[in-house]
XYZ file of C-alpha atoms in Angstrom:
348
model
C -8.753 -10.080 23.513
C -10.492 -8.595 20.684
C -11.959 -11.469 18.337
C -11.707 -10.718 14.773
C -13.352 -12.612 11.799
C -10.708 -12.753 9.047
C -13.492 -14.015 6.699
C -15.642 -10.774 6.817
C -16.625 -8.523 3.805
C -13.716 -9.198 1.354
C -11.919 -11.432 3.591
C -8.508 -10.785 2.491
C -5.138 -9.595 3.891
C -6.145 -6.182 5.093
C -7.753 -7.284 7.742
C -5.012 -9.158 9.033
C -2.600 -5.882 8.279
C -5.067 -3.291 10.271
C -5.597 -5.716 12.950
C -1.730 -6.193 13.446
C -1.132 -2.305 13.266
C -4.027 -1.340 15.946
C -2.817 -4.190 18.146
C 0.687 -2.955 18.272
C -0.358 0.771 18.770
C -2.950 -0.315 21.456
C -1.410 -2.860 23.261
C -4.577 -4.962 22.653
C -4.533 -8.658 22.245
C -6.170 -10.110 19.348
C -7.217 -13.608 17.960
C -8.157 -13.413 14.151
C -9.692 -16.514 12.858
C -10.450 -17.269 9.292
C -7.846 -15.329 8.081
C -7.803 -14.636 3.983
C -10.795 -17.137 4.068
C -11.815 -15.344 0.929
C -8.865 -16.032 -0.958
C -7.966 -19.313 -3.259
C -5.236 -19.930 -1.375
C -6.625 -19.121 2.403
C -4.285 -18.765 5.295
C -1.116 -17.082 5.967
C 1.112 -16.361 2.641
C 5.060 -15.412 3.142
C 4.125 -11.758 3.084
C 1.178 -12.107 5.647
C 3.564 -14.485 7.761
C 6.388 -11.686 7.626
C 3.971 -8.934 8.708
C 2.808 -10.680 11.639
C 6.495 -11.478 12.546
C 7.471 -7.649 11.784
C 4.427 -6.671 13.983
C 5.382 -8.664 16.720
C 8.866 -7.727 16.807
C 8.423 -4.240 17.149
C 6.177 -4.690 20.207
C 7.658 -7.850 21.638
C 4.364 -9.793 21.051
C 3.616 -13.483 21.854
C 2.318 -15.391 18.863
C 0.222 -18.591 18.447
C -0.706 -19.571 14.788
C 2.086 -18.026 13.262
C 2.942 -20.308 10.250
C 2.354 -20.620 6.250
C -0.992 -21.425 5.270
C -2.183 -20.655 9.221
C -5.785 -19.392 9.346
C -5.835 -18.907 12.993
C -3.399 -16.114 14.864
C -3.145 -14.886 18.310
C -1.244 -11.785 18.710
C -0.432 -10.740 22.433
C 1.842 -7.429 22.582
C 4.083 -7.401 25.895
C 5.293 -3.906 25.372
C 4.898 -0.533 23.808
C 5.873 -0.147 20.037
C 9.969 0.143 20.127
C 11.536 2.212 17.464
C 14.910 1.166 16.256
C 16.652 -0.626 13.321
C 15.216 -3.569 11.798
C 15.230 -5.926 9.028
C 12.401 -8.005 7.552
C 13.081 -10.524 4.615
C 9.809 -12.450 3.012
C 12.640 -15.397 2.459
C 12.556 -16.023 6.165
C 9.154 -16.975 5.840
C 9.527 -18.956 2.435
C 13.208 -20.431 2.183
C 12.840 -21.334 -1.577
C 12.187 -17.445 -2.035
C 9.242 -15.262 -2.272
C 8.088 -12.348 -4.458
C 5.693 -11.500 -1.245
C 5.115 -7.988 -1.440
C 7.275 -5.762 1.014
C 4.692 -2.750 0.782
C 2.337 -4.953 2.921
C 4.989 -5.582 5.433
C 5.721 -1.663 5.180
C 2.024 -0.614 5.677
C 1.858 -2.873 8.603
C 4.531 -1.504 10.857
C 4.779 2.348 9.450
C 2.074 3.787 11.394
C 3.047 2.135 14.670
C 6.801 3.245 14.287
C 5.451 6.866 13.178
C 3.671 6.942 16.523
C 6.562 5.625 18.697
C 9.323 7.421 20.640
C 12.454 7.858 18.301
C 13.159 7.366 14.654
C 13.461 3.730 13.077
C 15.362 2.084 10.019
C 13.730 -0.697 8.537
C 15.142 -2.805 5.615
C 12.679 -4.861 3.579
C 13.447 -7.455 1.444
C 10.962 -9.457 -1.238
C 8.904 -8.321 -3.787
C 9.047 -4.518 -4.454
C 6.705 -4.227 -7.790
C 4.411 -7.473 -7.993
C 0.501 -7.651 -8.770
C -2.339 -7.366 -6.328
C -0.260 -4.925 -3.930
C 0.935 -1.200 -3.736
C 4.301 -1.051 -5.875
C 7.078 0.774 -4.090
C 6.424 3.667 -6.671
C 2.769 3.903 -5.304
C 4.175 4.315 -2.048
C 6.965 6.770 -2.865
C 4.794 9.067 -5.121
C 1.281 8.719 -3.651
C 1.085 7.323 -0.220
C 3.918 8.962 1.379
C 3.397 11.880 0.240
C -0.146 12.038 1.295
C 0.623 10.755 4.988
C 2.984 13.345 5.195
C 0.284 15.947 4.713
C -1.215 14.237 7.790
C 1.566 14.795 10.060
C 3.622 11.473 9.139
C 7.164 11.846 8.100
C 8.470 8.680 6.471
C 11.288 8.087 3.371
C 11.557 5.270 1.359
C 14.705 4.226 -1.070
C 14.827 1.449 -3.903
C 17.861 -0.765 -3.350
C 16.965 -3.449 -5.617
C 14.170 -3.864 -8.047
C 12.135 -7.462 -7.155
C 9.266 -8.642 -9.702
C 7.147 -11.762 -9.602
C 8.039 -14.498 -8.843
C 11.943 -14.498 -7.926
C 11.690 -11.344 -5.438
C 14.971 -10.451 -4.265
C 14.103 -6.725 -3.962
C 15.194 -4.089 -1.380
C 13.827 -1.323 0.143
C 15.188 1.192 2.912
C 12.594 2.897 4.988
C 12.985 5.635 7.596
C 10.357 6.463 9.922
C 10.414 9.612 12.380
C 8.930 8.631 15.366
C 6.577 11.098 17.755
C 4.397 11.818 15.096
C 1.089 14.064 15.322
C -1.338 12.627 13.019
C -4.025 15.251 11.711
C -7.044 15.101 9.857
C -7.371 15.239 6.038
C -10.201 16.662 4.115
C -10.195 16.048 0.324
C -13.540 16.814 -1.192
C -12.000 18.492 -4.346
C -9.148 17.558 -5.975
C -8.616 20.867 -8.102
C -7.245 20.750 -11.872
C -4.799 18.084 -12.969
C -1.624 19.972 -12.716
C 0.464 16.976 -14.834
C 1.053 13.163 -15.270
C 4.529 11.868 -14.427
C 5.583 8.300 -15.121
C 8.255 6.109 -15.189
C 8.402 2.968 -17.526
C 11.261 0.543 -16.291
C 12.862 -2.670 -17.070
C 15.370 -4.998 -15.515
C 17.529 -7.512 -17.524
C 15.722 -6.587 -20.773
C 16.619 -4.383 -23.980
C 16.316 -0.676 -23.757
C 13.524 -0.485 -26.582
C 10.840 -1.887 -24.333
C 10.644 1.075 -21.766
C 11.035 3.508 -24.208
C 7.928 1.750 -26.200
C 6.113 1.729 -23.014
C 6.784 5.595 -22.450
C 6.021 6.420 -26.019
C 2.795 4.440 -25.935
C 1.410 5.925 -22.610
C 2.435 9.713 -23.584
C 0.553 9.201 -26.888
C -2.286 7.702 -25.415
C -2.840 10.666 -22.266
C -1.792 13.340 -24.877
C -4.928 12.376 -26.956
C -6.884 12.471 -24.191
C -5.887 15.855 -23.310
C -3.615 15.495 -20.491
C 0.127 16.407 -20.286
C 1.947 13.653 -19.785
C 6.359 13.121 -19.368
C 7.454 9.482 -18.847
C 10.943 8.902 -18.060
C 12.874 5.682 -18.953
C 14.838 3.428 -16.979
C 16.925 0.241 -17.555
C 18.416 -1.259 -14.670
C 19.987 -4.429 -13.513
C 18.433 -6.837 -11.283
C 18.029 -10.651 -9.875
C 15.704 -11.448 -13.057
C 13.975 -9.776 -15.622
C 11.072 -7.583 -15.020
C 9.081 -4.514 -16.539
C 6.299 -2.047 -15.794
C 5.058 1.615 -15.901
C 3.988 3.632 -13.003
C 2.069 6.915 -13.859
C 1.062 9.519 -10.980
C -1.515 12.289 -11.329
C -0.564 15.355 -9.698
C -3.807 17.442 -9.141
C -3.977 20.738 -7.058
C -5.094 19.401 -3.979
C -4.716 15.382 -4.356
C -2.090 12.638 -6.016
C -3.483 9.320 -7.584
C -1.249 6.258 -8.895
C -1.571 3.589 -11.637
C 0.829 0.943 -13.199
C 1.084 -1.753 -15.402
C 3.354 -4.763 -15.039
C 4.994 -7.095 -17.581
C 4.689 -10.765 -18.202
C 5.461 -13.158 -20.759
C 3.363 -12.619 -23.960
C 2.315 -9.487 -22.998
C 3.827 -6.386 -25.338
C 5.325 -3.304 -24.181
C 2.240 -1.399 -25.447
C -0.349 -3.416 -23.783
C 1.538 -2.776 -20.260
C 1.328 0.855 -20.901
C -2.382 0.626 -22.119
C -3.062 -0.978 -18.938
C -1.859 1.686 -16.947
C -3.464 4.508 -19.021
C -6.872 2.826 -18.721
C -6.893 3.124 -15.162
C -5.779 6.875 -14.946
C -8.210 8.015 -17.832
C -11.048 5.859 -15.722
C -10.229 7.637 -12.445
C -9.775 10.788 -13.884
C -13.276 10.697 -15.597
C -14.719 10.220 -11.772
C -13.551 13.873 -10.722
C -12.962 11.956 -7.094
C -9.782 13.235 -5.513
C -8.885 9.789 -3.850
C -8.522 6.494 -6.097
C -9.842 3.519 -5.030
C -6.573 2.058 -3.251
C -6.092 5.168 -1.223
C -9.258 5.474 -0.003
C -8.879 2.468 1.674
C -5.143 3.343 2.867
C -6.101 6.602 4.437
C -8.504 5.086 6.710
C -6.015 4.175 9.470
C -3.952 7.588 9.788
C -7.747 9.088 9.746
C -8.799 7.044 12.739
C -5.532 7.998 14.489
C -5.605 11.442 13.848
C -6.505 14.121 16.342
C -9.295 15.772 14.054
C -12.101 14.422 11.875
C -11.246 13.347 8.266
C -13.464 13.805 5.288
C -12.790 12.509 1.572
C -14.230 11.597 -1.382
C -13.381 8.495 -3.225
C -13.531 7.255 -6.913
C -15.270 3.972 -5.969
C -16.307 2.605 -2.410
C -14.724 -0.682 -2.380
C -15.287 -3.671 -0.270
C -11.690 -3.261 1.009
C -12.513 0.189 2.592
C -15.616 -1.071 4.128
C -14.109 -4.090 5.366
C -11.161 -2.025 6.919
C -13.534 0.263 8.215
C -15.163 -2.290 10.299
C -12.115 -3.653 11.700
C -11.043 -0.285 12.962
C -14.671 0.089 14.565
C -13.791 -3.230 16.384
C -11.215 -1.455 18.171
C -12.996 1.421 19.493
C -10.549 3.984 18.219
C -13.178 5.783 15.554
C -16.411 5.917 13.977
C -16.121 5.693 9.857
C -19.343 6.276 7.760
C -19.360 5.680 4.299
C -22.072 7.460 2.200
C -22.291 5.123 -0.917
C -24.127 7.855 -3.243
C -21.895 10.783 -2.773
C -18.704 8.368 -2.359
C -17.351 10.331 0.751
C -15.654 8.756 3.382
C -15.852 10.665 7.214
C -13.758 9.312 10.115
C -14.109 10.857 13.887
C -11.485 9.532 15.875
C -12.254 8.775 19.219
C -16.000 7.838 18.798
C -15.809 4.293 17.963
């Protein structure tokens, strides 16, 4: 049984998700202690517990410690990963309802299902666009297209928007099994082709997305970047607002966003997204901070070496690298000066 320290590094949920993915793929039993010890509310939150149960379901794992707030988990797979039709709802972990991010569940089970024999269809219910996690828009516009370059074929469709704190969103994920994962080399991003975006609200007036879009286009144009932001007004279980921007470079993609909340103007929400994008653009790096962390796992499972340059070496990235090395699948080296990540599979 592989013993994993959940308090290591940034001490968050990424340790749990990577460990679950790799346990399902390799069949290794794991024990994680100190889960999310670095967070204000440590232990398993609803989205983490749902991720645990989702990973367990696809490989028939035996569980110990699968409860809200638990800081210890044993996960013992009893079969190889089984493709199929699955539904995972955060509400089952938190009956009062939760905006726990479905994207975190998606990232836990996607690679195991992509490597399994046969195709899978997964319905995920909970939060689709919430803070401190990738939004569905980021998954759709950046994460999945970059994985596709590595040989992973997955598509996602948003059925209902789920904002904090109500949740209630739904997405459908289609994963083609039998993937042959290839390495990725991203040291140069090339010229910026365009910035495209979406300003959206549910159960709010149409002038709000228009103001977000206008503000973003004006700010980015003033900075010399070509930008086009669409507006969308949708129905939903609750009011919500957000703007999501994708920077398309010749060789790479990067995504940024701002989420509305009470007493935050539409213009301020757009400012938040634009500030992130402009800051990233100035780095010259091909890979944004979040994608840098998220590419590690597919790179570790690839048949060739990968090398990519990140805008920032985050503790998420270095923590994730340490967890991957514990499974002996790959050697990860991070050049902090050049901000280059190198992943050599099969040499952990």
